[in-house]
XYZ file of C-alpha atoms in Angstrom:
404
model
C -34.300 13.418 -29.575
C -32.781 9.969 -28.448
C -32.175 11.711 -25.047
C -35.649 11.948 -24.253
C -36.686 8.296 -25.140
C -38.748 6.441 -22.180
C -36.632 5.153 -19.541
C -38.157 1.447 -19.658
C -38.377 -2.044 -18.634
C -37.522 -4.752 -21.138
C -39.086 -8.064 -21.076
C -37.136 -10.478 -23.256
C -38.204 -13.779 -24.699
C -35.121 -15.498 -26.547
C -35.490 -18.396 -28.736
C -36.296 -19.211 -32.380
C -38.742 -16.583 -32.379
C -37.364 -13.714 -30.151
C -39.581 -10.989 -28.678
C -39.499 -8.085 -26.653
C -42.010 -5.050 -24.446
C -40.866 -2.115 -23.638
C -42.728 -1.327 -20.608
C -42.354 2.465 -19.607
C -41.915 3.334 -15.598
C -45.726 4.127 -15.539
C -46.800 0.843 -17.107
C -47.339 1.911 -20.802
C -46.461 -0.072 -23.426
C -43.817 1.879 -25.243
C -43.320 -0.442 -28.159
C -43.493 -4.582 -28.809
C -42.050 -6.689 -31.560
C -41.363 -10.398 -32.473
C -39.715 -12.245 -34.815
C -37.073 -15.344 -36.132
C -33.347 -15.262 -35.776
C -32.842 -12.000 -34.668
C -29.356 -11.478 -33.119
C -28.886 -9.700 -30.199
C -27.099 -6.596 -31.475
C -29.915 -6.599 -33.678
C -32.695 -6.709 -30.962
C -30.168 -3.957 -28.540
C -30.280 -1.671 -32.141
C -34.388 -1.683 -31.948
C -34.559 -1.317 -28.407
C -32.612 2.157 -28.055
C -34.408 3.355 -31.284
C -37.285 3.484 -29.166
C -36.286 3.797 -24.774
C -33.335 3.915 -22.616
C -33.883 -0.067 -20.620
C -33.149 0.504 -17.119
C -34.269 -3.494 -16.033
C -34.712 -6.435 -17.907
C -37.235 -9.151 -17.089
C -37.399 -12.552 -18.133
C -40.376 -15.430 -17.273
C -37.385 -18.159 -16.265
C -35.893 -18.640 -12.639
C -32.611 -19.620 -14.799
C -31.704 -16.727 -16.832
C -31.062 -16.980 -20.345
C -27.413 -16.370 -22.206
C -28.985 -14.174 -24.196
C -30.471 -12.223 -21.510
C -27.002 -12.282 -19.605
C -25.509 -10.319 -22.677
C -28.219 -7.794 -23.075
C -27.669 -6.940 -19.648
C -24.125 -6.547 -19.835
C -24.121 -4.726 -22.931
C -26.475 -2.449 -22.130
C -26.371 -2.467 -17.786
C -29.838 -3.446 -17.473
C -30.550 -4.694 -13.920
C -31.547 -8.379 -14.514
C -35.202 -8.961 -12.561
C -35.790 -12.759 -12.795
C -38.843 -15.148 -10.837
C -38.047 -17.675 -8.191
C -39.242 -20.239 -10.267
C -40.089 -20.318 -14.179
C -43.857 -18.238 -14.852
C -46.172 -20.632 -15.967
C -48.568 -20.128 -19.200
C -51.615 -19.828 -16.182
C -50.067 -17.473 -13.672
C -48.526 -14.730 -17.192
C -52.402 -15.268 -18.548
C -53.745 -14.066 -14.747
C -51.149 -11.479 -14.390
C -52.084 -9.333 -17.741
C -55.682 -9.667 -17.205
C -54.990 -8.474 -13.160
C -52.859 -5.647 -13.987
C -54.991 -4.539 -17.003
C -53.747 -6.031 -20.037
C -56.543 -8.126 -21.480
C -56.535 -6.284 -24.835
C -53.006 -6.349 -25.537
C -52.961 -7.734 -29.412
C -49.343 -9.352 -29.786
C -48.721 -12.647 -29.794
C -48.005 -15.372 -27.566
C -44.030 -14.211 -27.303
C -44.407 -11.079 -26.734
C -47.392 -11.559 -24.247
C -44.847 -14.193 -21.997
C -42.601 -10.531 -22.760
C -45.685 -8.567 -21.437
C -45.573 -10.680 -18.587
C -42.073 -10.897 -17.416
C -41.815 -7.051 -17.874
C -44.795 -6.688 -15.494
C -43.114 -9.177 -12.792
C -40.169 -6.829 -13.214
C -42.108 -3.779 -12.513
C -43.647 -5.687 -9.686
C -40.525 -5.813 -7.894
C -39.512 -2.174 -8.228
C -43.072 -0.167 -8.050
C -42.553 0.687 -4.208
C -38.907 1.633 -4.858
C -40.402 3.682 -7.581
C -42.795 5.271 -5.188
C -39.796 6.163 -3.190
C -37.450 7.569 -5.548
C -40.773 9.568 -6.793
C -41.638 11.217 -3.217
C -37.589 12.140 -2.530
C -37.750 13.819 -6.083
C -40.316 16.194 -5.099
C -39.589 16.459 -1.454
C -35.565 17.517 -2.388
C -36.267 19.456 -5.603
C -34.864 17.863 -8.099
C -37.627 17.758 -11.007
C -34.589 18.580 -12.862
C -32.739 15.856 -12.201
C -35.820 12.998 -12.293
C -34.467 10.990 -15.154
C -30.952 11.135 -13.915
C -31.818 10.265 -10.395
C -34.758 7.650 -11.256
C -31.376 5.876 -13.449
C -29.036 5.722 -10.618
C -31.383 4.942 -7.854
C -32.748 1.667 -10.423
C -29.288 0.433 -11.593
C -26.814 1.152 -8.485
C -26.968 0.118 -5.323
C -26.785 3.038 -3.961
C -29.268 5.532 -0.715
C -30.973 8.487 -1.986
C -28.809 10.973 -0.358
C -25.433 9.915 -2.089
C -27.350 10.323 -5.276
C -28.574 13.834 -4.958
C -24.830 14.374 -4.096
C -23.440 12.654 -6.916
C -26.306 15.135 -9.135
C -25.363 18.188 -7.257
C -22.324 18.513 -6.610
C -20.998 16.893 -10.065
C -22.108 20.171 -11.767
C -20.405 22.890 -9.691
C -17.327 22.290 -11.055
C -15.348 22.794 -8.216
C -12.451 20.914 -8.280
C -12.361 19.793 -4.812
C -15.863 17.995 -5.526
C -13.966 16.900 -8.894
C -14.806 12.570 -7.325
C -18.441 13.680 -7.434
C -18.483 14.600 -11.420
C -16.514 11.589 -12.015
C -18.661 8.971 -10.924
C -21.567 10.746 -12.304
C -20.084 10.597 -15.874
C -19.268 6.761 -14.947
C -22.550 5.898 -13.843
C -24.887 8.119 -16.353
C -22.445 7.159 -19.362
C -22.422 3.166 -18.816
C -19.024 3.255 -18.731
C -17.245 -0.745 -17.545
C -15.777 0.624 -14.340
C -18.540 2.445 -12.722
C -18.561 0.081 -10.200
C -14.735 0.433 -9.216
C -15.712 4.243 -9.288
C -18.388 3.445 -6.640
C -16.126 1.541 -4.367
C -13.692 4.490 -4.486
C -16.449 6.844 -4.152
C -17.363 5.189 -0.822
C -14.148 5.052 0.628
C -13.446 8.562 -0.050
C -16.668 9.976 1.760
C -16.116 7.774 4.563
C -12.510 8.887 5.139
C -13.919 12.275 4.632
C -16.213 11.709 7.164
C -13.246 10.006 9.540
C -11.089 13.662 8.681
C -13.667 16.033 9.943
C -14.249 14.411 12.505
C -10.871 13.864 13.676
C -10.472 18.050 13.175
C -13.686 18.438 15.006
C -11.777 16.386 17.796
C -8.636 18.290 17.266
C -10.462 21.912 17.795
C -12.492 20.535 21.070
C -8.924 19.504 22.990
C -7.140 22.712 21.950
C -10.244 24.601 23.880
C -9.591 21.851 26.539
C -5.600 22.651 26.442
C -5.680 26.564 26.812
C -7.585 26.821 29.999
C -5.776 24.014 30.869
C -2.621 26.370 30.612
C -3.866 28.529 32.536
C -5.382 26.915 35.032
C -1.961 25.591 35.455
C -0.016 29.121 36.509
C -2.702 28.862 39.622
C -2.546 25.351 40.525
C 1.407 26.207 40.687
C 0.715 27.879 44.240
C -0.883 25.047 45.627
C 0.690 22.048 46.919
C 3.173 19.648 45.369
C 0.463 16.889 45.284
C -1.785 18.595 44.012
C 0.841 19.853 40.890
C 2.071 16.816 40.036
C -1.842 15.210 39.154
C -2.173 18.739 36.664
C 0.747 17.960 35.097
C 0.133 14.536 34.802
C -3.707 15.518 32.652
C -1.690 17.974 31.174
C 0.665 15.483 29.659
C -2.290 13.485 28.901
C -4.092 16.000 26.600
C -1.028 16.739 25.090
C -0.278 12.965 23.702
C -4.467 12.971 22.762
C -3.356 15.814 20.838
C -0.393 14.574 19.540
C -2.163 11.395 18.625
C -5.108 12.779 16.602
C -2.928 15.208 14.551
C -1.057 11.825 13.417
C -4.519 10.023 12.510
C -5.520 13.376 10.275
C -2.188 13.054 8.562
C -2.607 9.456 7.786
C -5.918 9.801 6.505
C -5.232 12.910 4.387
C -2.433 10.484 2.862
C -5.013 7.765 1.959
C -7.565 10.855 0.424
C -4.442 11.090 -1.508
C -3.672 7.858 -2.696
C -7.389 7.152 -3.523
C -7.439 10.336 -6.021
C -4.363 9.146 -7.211
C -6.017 5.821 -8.343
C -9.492 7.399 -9.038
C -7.624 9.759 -11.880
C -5.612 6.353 -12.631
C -9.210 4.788 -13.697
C -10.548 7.476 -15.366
C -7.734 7.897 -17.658
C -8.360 4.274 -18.536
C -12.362 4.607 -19.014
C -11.066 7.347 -21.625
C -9.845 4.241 -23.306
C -12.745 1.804 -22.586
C -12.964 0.948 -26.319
C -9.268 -0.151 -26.789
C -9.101 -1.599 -22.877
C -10.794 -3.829 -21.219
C -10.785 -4.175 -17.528
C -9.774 -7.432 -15.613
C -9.832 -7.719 -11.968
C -7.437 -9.666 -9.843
C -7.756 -12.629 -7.098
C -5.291 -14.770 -5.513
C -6.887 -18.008 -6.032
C -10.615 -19.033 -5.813
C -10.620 -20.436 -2.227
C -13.302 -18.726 -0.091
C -11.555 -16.372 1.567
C -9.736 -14.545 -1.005
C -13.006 -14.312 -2.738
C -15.321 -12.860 0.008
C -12.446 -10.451 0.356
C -12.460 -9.849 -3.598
C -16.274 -9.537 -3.672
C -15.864 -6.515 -0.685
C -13.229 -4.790 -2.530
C -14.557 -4.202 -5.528
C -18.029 -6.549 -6.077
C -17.520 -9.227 -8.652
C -20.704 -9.213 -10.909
C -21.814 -11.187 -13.654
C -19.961 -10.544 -17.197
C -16.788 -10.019 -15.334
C -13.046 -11.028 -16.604
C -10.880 -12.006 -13.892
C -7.243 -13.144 -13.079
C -6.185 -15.920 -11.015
C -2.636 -15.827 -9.694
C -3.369 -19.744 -8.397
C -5.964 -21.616 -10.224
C -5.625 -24.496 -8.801
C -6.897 -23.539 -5.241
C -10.738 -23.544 -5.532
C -13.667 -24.058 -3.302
C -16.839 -25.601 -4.416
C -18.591 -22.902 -2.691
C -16.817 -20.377 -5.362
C -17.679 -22.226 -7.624
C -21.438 -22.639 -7.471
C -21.235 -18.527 -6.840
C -19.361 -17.830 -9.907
C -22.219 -20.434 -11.939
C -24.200 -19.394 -14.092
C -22.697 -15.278 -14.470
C -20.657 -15.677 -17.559
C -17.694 -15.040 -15.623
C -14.416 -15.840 -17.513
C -11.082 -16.541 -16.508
C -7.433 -15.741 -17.278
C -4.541 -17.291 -15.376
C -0.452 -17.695 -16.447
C -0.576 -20.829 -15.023
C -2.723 -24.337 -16.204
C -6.230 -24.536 -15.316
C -7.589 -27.199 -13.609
C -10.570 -29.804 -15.644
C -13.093 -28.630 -13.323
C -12.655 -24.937 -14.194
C -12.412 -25.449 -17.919
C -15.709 -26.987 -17.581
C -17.532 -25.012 -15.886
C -15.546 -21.502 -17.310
C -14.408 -19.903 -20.660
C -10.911 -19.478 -19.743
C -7.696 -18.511 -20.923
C -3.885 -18.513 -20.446
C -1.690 -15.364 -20.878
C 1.061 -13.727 -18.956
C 1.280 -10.188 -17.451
C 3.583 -8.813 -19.911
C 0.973 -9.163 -22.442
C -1.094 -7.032 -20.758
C -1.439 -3.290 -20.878
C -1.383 -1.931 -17.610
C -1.422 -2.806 -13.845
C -2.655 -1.579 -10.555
C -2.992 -3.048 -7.006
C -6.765 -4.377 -8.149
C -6.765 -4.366 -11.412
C -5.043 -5.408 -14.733
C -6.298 -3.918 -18.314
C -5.734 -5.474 -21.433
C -6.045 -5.027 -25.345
C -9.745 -5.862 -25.729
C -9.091 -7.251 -29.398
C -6.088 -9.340 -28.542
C -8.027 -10.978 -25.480
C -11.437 -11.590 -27.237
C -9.114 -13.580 -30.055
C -7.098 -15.432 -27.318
C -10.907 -16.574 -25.664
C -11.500 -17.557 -28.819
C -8.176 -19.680 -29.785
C -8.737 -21.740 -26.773
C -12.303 -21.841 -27.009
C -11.531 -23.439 -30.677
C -9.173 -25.783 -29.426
C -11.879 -26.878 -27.342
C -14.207 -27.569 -30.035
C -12.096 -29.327 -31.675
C -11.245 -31.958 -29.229
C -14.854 -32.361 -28.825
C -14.967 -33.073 -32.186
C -12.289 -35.278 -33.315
C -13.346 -37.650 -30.038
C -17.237 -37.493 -31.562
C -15.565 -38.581 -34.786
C -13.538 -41.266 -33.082
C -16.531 -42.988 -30.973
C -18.483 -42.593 -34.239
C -15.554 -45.081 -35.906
C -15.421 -47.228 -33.177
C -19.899 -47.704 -33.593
């Protein structure tokens, strides 16, 4: 069955001739192929005929469109060198790791090669995850914990929780199921899920112990009381300092009982918006999600990148386009990040982005973070403009080729 297919490593050569390993988690070679002009839904089709690809590895230091897409189509975790493997140091890593009579040819050895690098990089995280497995008991759950502990960043602990407590099915662990199905299912919001997931625990955390508080002072308050009826026979003095503690405790009290009932109000209003998302991931193949900045100064996007971790692949919205740092910028290079705004684009943005102008009516829904949109409708407006583009790069070709 497809469900038990190798959870693996990819490494991807793109080009004329494109080539890919499938390196299982224990360094076996699960399966290896080559050929011309194979497209990349093609190459995803063969790939999940045969594992489940956790990472993906490439040989160059600049990764490759092609590897960009892979990994967001699939959420492969992109593992990529420093600096570009050369023919010498791929030849000395297969015959050091024990791969001198691998038979396949020279694309899918530099394959061989960047798949190995890749498991370089993760073989004493693997160690880990294996040693919590068996020290926490959950044999059961090795595949599903070995994927989450790979692809998110994310401790150990959470993840066993997340495992756990997302089969109960108690409803008042109903958060814990729902990022499980996010994360496990590949679904485009898992990482909004994980931000909310966070916040929730933590103000879970914040509410218990804020009641923990709470229970402490009322011990404090009732002896307090009473200690109060026999301090009432002493002197004036000596009254007025007991009431004046007394009055003390009593605004701690007062106090803390307000900071439970705010926090119980944000519990609420993060449900509200978890059940919000997960109405539209039951949508994810008519929706598509776009996230939401102010402009692309610094600030707004350090703040951006905290609330909700902007990641290569991602669509975003820019109330003000033209407020940009060059520090964004050379962030945002390189992650096939494209953008939508209401208002013009700048030159530099249109050159270094795919980008796009629509207004919010046209889209489908709206939160505080987030806007979703008709996936068909905004793939065809990306690419209208990126037409018109081509176009103008045409007609002036044409023109300086009249003027020669």
């Amino acid at each position: 069955m497809k469900n038990n297919l190798p959870l693996a490593i990819v490494g991807l050569d793109p080009g004329t001739t494109t080539a890919y390993v499938l390196l299982g988690l224990k360094k076996e070679i699960v399966h290896s192929f080559s050929g011309k002009e194979l497209g990349l839904n093609k190459v995803i089709s063969q790939i999940i005929d045969h594992s489940r690809p956790l990472i993906v590895g490439t040989d160059k230091a600049k990764t490759p469109s092609f590897v960009e897409e892979f990994s967001r189509k699939t959420g492969a975790v992109i593992i990529s060198p420093p600096e570009d493997l050369g023919r010498e140091e791929k030849r000395l890593m297969l015959v050091e790791m024990g791969y001198t009579s691998f038979n396949g040819d020279e694309h899918e050895k530099d394959c061989l090669a960047a798949a190995l690098y890749a498991y370089r990089k993760i073989a004493t995280k693997l160690e880990k995850i294996d040693a919590f497995i068996k020290d926490n008991n959950l044999e059961a759950k090795r595949r599903e914990f070995t994927k989450i502990a790979l692809k998110e960043n994310l401790s150990f602990q959470p993840i066993k929780e997340i495992l756990t407590k997302g089969d109960r099915g108690d409803k008042n662990e109903e958060s814990f199921k729902i990022v499980k199905e996010a994360i496990l299912e590949n679904k485009f919001t898992k990482k909004d899920h994980l931000v909310l997931f966070k916040k929730i625990r933590d103000l879970q955390s914040d509410n218990y112990r804020l009641n923990s508080k709470l229970k402490e002072l009322e011990k404090q308050f009732k002896p307090l009381e009473k200690n109060n009826v026999l301090l009432a026979k002493k002197s004036n003095n000596f009254n007025q300092k007991v009431d004046s503690l007394f009055l003390f405790k009593e605004q701690r009290l007062k106090q803390r009982t307000l900071e439970v009932e705010q926090k119980t109000q944000e519990i609420v209003k993060l449900k509200d918006e978890i059940l919000r998302l997960n109405q539209q991931i039951g949508q994810n193949n008519a929706y598509i999600l776009i996230k939401k900045l102010e402009d692309l100064g610094t600030a707004e996007f350090e703040k951006s990148d905290k609330n909700f971790g902007i990641k290569a692949g991602d669509i975003l919205w820019i109330n003000n386009p033209e407020i940009h740092s060059l520090f964004v910028l050379e962030e945002l290079k390189g992650k096939n990040i494209r953008l939508i705004s209401e208002k013009k684009f700048p030159a530099v943005l249109k050159n270094k982005f795919q980008t796009a102008n629509l207004v919010k009516v046209e889209m489908v829904d709206e939160s505080k973070l987030y806007l979703w949109a008709d996936s068909t409708k905004l793939e065809e407006k990306f690419k209208q403009e990126s037409d018109i583009v081509d176009k103008v790069v045409q007609d002036y070709k044409k023109q300086r080729e009249k003027e020669y």
